[in-house]
mmCIF file of C-alpha atoms in Angstrom:
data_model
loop_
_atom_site.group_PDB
_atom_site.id
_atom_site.type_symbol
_atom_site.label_atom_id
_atom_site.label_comp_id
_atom_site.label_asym_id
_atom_site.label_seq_id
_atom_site.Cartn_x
_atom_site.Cartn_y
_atom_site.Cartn_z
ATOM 1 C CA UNK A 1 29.719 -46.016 -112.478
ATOM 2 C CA UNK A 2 32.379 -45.098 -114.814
ATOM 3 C CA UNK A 3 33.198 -47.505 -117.877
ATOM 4 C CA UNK A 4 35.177 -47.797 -121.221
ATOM 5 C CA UNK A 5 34.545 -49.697 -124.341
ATOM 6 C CA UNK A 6 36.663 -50.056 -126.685
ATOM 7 C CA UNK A 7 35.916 -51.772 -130.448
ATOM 8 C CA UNK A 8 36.979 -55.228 -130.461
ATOM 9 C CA UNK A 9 39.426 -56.543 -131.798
ATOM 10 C CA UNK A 10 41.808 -58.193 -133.628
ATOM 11 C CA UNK A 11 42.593 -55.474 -135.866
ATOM 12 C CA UNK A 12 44.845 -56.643 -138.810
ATOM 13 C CA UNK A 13 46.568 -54.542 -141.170
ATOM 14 C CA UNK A 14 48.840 -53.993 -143.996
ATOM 15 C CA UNK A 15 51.713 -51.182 -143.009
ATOM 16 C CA UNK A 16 51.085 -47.621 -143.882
ATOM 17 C CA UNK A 17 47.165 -48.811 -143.446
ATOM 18 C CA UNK A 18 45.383 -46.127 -141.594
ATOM 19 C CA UNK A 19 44.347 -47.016 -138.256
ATOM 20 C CA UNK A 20 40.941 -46.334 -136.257
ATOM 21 C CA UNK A 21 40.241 -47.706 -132.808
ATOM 22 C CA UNK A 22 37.136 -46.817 -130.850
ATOM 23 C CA UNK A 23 36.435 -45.583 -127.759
ATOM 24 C CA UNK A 24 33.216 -44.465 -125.967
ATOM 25 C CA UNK A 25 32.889 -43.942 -121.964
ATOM 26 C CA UNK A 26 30.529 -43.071 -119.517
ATOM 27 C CA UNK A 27 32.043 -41.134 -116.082
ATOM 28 C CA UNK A 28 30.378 -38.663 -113.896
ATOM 29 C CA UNK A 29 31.973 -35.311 -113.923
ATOM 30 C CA UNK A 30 35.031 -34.318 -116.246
ATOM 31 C CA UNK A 31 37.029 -37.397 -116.775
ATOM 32 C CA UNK A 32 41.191 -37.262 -118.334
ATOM 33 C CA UNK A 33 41.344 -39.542 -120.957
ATOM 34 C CA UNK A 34 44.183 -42.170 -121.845
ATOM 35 C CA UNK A 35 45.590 -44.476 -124.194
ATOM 36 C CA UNK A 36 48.295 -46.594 -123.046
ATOM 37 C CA UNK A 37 49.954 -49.665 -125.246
ATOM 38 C CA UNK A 38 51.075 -52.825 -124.093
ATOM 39 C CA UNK A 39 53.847 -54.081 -126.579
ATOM 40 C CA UNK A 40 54.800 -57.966 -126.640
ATOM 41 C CA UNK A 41 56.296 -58.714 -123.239
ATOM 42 C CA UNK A 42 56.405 -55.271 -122.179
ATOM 43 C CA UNK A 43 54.106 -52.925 -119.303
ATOM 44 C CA UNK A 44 51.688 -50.670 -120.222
ATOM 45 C CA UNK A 45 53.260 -47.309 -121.608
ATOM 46 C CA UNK A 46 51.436 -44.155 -121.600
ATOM 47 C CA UNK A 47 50.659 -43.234 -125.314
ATOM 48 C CA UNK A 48 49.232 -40.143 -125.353
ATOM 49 C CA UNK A 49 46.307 -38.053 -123.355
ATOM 50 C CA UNK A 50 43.906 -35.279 -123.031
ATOM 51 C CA UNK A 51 42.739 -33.615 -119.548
ATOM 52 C CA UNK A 52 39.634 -31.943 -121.153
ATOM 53 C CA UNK A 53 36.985 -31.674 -123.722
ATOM 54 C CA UNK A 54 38.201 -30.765 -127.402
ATOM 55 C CA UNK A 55 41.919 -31.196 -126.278
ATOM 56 C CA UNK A 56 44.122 -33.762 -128.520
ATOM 57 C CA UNK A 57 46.890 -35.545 -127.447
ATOM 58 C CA UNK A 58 49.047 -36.820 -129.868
ATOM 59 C CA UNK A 59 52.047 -39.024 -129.370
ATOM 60 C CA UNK A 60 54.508 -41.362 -132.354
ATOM 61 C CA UNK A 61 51.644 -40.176 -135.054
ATOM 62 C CA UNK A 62 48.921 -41.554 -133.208
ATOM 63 C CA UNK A 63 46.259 -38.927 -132.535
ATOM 64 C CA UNK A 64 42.995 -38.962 -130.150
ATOM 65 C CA UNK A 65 40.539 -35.887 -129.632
ATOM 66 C CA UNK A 66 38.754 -35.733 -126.153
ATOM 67 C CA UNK A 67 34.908 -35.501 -127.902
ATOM 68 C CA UNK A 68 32.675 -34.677 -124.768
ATOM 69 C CA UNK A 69 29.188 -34.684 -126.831
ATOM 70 C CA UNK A 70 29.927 -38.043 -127.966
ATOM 71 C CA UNK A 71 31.432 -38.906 -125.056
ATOM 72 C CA UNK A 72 34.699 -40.602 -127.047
ATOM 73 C CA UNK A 73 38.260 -40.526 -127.833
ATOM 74 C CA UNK A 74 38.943 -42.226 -130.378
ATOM 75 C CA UNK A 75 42.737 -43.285 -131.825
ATOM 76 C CA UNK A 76 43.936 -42.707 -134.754
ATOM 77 C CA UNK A 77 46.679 -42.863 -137.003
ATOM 78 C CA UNK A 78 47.751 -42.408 -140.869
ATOM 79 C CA UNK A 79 50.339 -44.626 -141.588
ATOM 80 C CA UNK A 80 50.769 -47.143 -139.268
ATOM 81 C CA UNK A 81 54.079 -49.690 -139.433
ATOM 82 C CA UNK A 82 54.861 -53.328 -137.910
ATOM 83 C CA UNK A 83 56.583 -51.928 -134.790
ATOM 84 C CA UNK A 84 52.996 -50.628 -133.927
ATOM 85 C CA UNK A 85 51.891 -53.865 -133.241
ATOM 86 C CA UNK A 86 50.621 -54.336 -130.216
ATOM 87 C CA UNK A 87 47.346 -54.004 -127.555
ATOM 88 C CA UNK A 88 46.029 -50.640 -127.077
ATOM 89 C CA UNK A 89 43.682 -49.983 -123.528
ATOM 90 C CA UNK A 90 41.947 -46.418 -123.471
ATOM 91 C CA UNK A 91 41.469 -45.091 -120.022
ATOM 92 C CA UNK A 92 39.770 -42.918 -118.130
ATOM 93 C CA UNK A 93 40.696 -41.246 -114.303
ATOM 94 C CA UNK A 94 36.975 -39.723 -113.490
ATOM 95 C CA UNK A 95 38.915 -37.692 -110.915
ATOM 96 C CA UNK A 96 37.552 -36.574 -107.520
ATOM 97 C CA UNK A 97 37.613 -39.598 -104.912
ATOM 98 C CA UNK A 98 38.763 -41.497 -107.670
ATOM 99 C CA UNK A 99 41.566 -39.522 -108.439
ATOM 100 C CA UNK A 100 44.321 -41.535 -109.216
ATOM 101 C CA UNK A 101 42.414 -44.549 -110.646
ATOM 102 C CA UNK A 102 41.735 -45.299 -113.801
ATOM 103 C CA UNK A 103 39.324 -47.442 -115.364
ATOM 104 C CA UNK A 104 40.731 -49.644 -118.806
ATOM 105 C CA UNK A 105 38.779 -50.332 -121.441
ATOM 106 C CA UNK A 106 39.411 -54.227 -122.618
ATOM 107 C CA UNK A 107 41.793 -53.514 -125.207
ATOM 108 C CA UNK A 108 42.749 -53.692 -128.378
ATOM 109 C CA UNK A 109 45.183 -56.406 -130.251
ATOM 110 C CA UNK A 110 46.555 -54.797 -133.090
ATOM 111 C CA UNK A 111 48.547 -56.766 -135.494
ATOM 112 C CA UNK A 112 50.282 -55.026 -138.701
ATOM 113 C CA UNK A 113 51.830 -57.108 -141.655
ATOM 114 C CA UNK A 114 54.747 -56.077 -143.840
ATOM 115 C CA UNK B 1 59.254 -41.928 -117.506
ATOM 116 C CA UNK B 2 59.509 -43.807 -114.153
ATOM 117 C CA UNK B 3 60.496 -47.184 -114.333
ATOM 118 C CA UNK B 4 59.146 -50.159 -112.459
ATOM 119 C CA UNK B 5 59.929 -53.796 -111.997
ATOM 120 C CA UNK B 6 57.862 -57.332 -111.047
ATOM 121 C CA UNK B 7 58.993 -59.963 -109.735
ATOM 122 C CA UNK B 8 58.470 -62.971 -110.285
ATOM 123 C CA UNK B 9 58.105 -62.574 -114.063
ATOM 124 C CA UNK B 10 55.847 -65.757 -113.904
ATOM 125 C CA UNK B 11 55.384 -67.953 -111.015
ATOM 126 C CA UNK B 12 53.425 -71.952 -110.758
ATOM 127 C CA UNK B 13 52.384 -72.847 -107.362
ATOM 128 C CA UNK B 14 50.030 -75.402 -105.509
ATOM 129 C CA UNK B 15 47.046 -74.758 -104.626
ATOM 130 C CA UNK B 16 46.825 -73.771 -100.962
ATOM 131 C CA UNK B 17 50.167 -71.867 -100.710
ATOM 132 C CA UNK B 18 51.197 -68.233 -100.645
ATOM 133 C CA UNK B 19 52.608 -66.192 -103.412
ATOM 134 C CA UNK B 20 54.196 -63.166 -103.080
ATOM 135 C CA UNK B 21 54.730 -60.663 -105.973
ATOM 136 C CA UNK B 22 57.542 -57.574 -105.720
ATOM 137 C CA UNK B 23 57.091 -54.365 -107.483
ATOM 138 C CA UNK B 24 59.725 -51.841 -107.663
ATOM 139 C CA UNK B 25 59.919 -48.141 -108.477
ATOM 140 C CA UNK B 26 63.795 -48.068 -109.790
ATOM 141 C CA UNK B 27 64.099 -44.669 -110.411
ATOM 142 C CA UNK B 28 61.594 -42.506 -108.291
ATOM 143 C CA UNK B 29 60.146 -42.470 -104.980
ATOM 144 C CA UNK B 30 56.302 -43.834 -105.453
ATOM 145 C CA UNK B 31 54.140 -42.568 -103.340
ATOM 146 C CA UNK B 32 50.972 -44.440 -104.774
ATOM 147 C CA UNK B 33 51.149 -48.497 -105.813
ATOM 148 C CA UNK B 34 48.328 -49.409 -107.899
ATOM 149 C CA UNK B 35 47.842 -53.358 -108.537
ATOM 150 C CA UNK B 36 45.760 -54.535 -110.911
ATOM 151 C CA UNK B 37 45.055 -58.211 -112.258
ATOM 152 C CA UNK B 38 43.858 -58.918 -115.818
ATOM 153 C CA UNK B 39 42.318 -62.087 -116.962
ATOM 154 C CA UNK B 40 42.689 -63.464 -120.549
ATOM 155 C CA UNK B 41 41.743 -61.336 -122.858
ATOM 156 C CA UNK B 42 40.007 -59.095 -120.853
ATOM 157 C CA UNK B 43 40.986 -55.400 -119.045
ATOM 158 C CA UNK B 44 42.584 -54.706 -116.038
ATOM 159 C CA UNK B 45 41.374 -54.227 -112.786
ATOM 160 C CA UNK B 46 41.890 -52.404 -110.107
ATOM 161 C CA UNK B 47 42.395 -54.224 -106.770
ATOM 162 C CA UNK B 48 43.761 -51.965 -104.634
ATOM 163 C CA UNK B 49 45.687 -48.741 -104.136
ATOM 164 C CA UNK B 50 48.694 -49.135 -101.531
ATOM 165 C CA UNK B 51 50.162 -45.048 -99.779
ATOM 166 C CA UNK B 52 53.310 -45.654 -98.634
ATOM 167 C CA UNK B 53 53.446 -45.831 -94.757
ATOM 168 C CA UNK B 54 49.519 -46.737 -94.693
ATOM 169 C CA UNK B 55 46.946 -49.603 -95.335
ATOM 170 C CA UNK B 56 45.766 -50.564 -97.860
ATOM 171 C CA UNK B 57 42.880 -49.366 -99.964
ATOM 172 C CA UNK B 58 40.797 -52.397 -101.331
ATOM 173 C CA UNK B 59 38.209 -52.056 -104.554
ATOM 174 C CA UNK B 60 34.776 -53.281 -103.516
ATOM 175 C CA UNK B 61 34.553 -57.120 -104.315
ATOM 176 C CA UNK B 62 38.718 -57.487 -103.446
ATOM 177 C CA UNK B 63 39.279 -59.838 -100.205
ATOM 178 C CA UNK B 64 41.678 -57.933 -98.654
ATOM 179 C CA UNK B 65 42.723 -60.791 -96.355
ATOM 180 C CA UNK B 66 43.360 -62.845 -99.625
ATOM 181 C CA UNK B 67 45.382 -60.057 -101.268
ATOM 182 C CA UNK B 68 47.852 -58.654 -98.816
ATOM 183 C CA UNK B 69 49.486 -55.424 -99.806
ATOM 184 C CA UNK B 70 52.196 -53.835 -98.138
ATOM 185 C CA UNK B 71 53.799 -50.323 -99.150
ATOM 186 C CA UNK B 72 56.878 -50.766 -96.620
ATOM 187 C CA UNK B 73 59.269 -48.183 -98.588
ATOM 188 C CA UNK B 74 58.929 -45.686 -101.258
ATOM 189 C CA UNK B 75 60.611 -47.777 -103.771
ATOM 190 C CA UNK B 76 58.740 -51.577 -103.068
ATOM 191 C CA UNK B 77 55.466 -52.940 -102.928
ATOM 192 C CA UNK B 78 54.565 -56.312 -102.250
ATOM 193 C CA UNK B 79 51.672 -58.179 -102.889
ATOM 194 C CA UNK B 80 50.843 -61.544 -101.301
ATOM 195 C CA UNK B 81 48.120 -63.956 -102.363
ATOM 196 C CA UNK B 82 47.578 -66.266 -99.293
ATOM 197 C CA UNK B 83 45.893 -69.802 -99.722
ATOM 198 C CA UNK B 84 46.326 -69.707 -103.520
ATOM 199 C CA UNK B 85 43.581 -71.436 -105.566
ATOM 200 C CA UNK B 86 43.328 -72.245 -108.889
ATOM 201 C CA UNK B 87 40.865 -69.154 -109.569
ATOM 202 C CA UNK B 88 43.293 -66.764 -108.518
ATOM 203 C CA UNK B 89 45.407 -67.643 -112.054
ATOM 204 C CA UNK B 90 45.327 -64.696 -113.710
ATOM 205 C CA UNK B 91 48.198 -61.946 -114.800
ATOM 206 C CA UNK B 92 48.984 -59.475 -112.018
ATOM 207 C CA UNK B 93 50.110 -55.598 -112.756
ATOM 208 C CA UNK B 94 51.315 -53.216 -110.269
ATOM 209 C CA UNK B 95 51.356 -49.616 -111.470
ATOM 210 C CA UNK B 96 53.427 -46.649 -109.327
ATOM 211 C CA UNK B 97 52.051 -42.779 -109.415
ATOM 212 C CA UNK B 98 54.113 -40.133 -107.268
ATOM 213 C CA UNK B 99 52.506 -36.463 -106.009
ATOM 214 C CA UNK B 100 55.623 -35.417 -107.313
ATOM 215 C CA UNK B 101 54.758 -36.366 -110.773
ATOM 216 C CA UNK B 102 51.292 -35.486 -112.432
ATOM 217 C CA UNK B 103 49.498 -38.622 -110.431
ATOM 218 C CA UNK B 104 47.344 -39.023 -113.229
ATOM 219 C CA UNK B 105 50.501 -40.509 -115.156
ATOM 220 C CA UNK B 106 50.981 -44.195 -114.125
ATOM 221 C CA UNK B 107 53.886 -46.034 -114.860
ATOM 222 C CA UNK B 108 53.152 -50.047 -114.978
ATOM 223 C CA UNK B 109 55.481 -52.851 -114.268
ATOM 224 C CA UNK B 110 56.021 -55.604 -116.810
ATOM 225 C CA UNK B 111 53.400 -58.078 -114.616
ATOM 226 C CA UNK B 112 53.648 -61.362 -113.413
ATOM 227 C CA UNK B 113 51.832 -64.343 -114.310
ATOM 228 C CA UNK B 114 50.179 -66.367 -111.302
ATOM 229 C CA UNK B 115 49.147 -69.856 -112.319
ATOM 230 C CA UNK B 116 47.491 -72.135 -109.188
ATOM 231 C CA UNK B 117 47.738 -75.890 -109.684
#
């Protein structure tokens, strides 16, 4: 079946820090790739996204690059700043009969200090 | 984006009674209602996926006479849980996708938290 992991967390940093969160999957077929970011309080937003292999979605400085021989898709960013605090969930849609549904990784709680 | 609405934002009950949880697309008409449920500190998951106009489609494992969805409207979702118990505590997400929109986008609600006494 198709799964995400994601490096646990807490991840604590000082601002302008540079920031590295992991993600590996396993899908059949061509999966889109996802990160989405759940700020205090808030829904999940969509953060940024890539549809296929080598593609990188970028989004607010974060950055992720759809690596299909390692199977990852990993976010990053250089500086990162308090307001970035928050949990980030990678996702995959493996597409097909599962179009439409996507499959979270457990997230990510990301906490940034002035 | 689209925006999309819970309610009730949080929501105690007793054990044995029903609970039933709104989402709302405010700004588009959803064609596709996702609802998910996340426990502490883990990640969602999908329950079920609610078409407008149609049944319900359950994930394997999800009692679908527990969990009753309806998609009434293009702009409301409901979901009931019937005969609460205290194991159904847990944070409840609905998400809306639209074939008008790249369906792969979801937009999520703000979730409501279910806690069973």
């Amino acid at each position: 079946g198709n799964s995400v992991t994601q490096m646990e967390g807490p991840v604590t940093l000082s601002e302008e820090a540079f920031l590295t969160i992991n993600c590996t999957y396993t899908a059949t077929g061509y999966p889109s790739l996802f990160w989405y970011v759940q700020y205090p309080g808030e829904g999940l937003q969509l953060l940024l996204k890539a549809t296929k292999a080598d593609d990188k979605g970028s989004n607010k400085g974060f950055e992720a690059t759809y690596r299909k021989e390692t199977t990852s898709f990993h976010l990053e960013k250089g500086s990162v700043q308090v307001s970035d605090s928050a949990v980030y969930f990678c996702a995959l849609n493996a597409g097909g009969t599962s179009y439409g549904k996507l499959t979270f990784g457990q997230g990510t709680i990301l906490t940034v200090h002035p | 984006g689209a925006v999309v609405s819970q309610h009730p934002s949080r929501v105690i009950c007793k054990s044995g009674t029903s609970v039933k949880i709104e989402c709302r697309s405010l700004d588009f008409q959803a064609t596709t209602m996702f609802w998910y449920r996340q426990f502490p500190k883990q990640s969602l998951m999908l329950m079920a996926t609610s078409n407008e106009g149609s049944k319900a489609t359950y994930e394997q494992g999800v009692e679908k006479d527990k969990f009753l969805i309806n998609h009434a409207s293009l702009t409301l979702s409901t979901l009931t849980v019937t005969s609460a118990h205290p194991e159904d505590s847990s944070f409840y997400i609905c998400s809306v996708g639209s074939l008008r929109l790249f369906q792969e986008t979801q937009y999520f609600g703000p979730g409501t938290r279910l806690l069973v006494l």
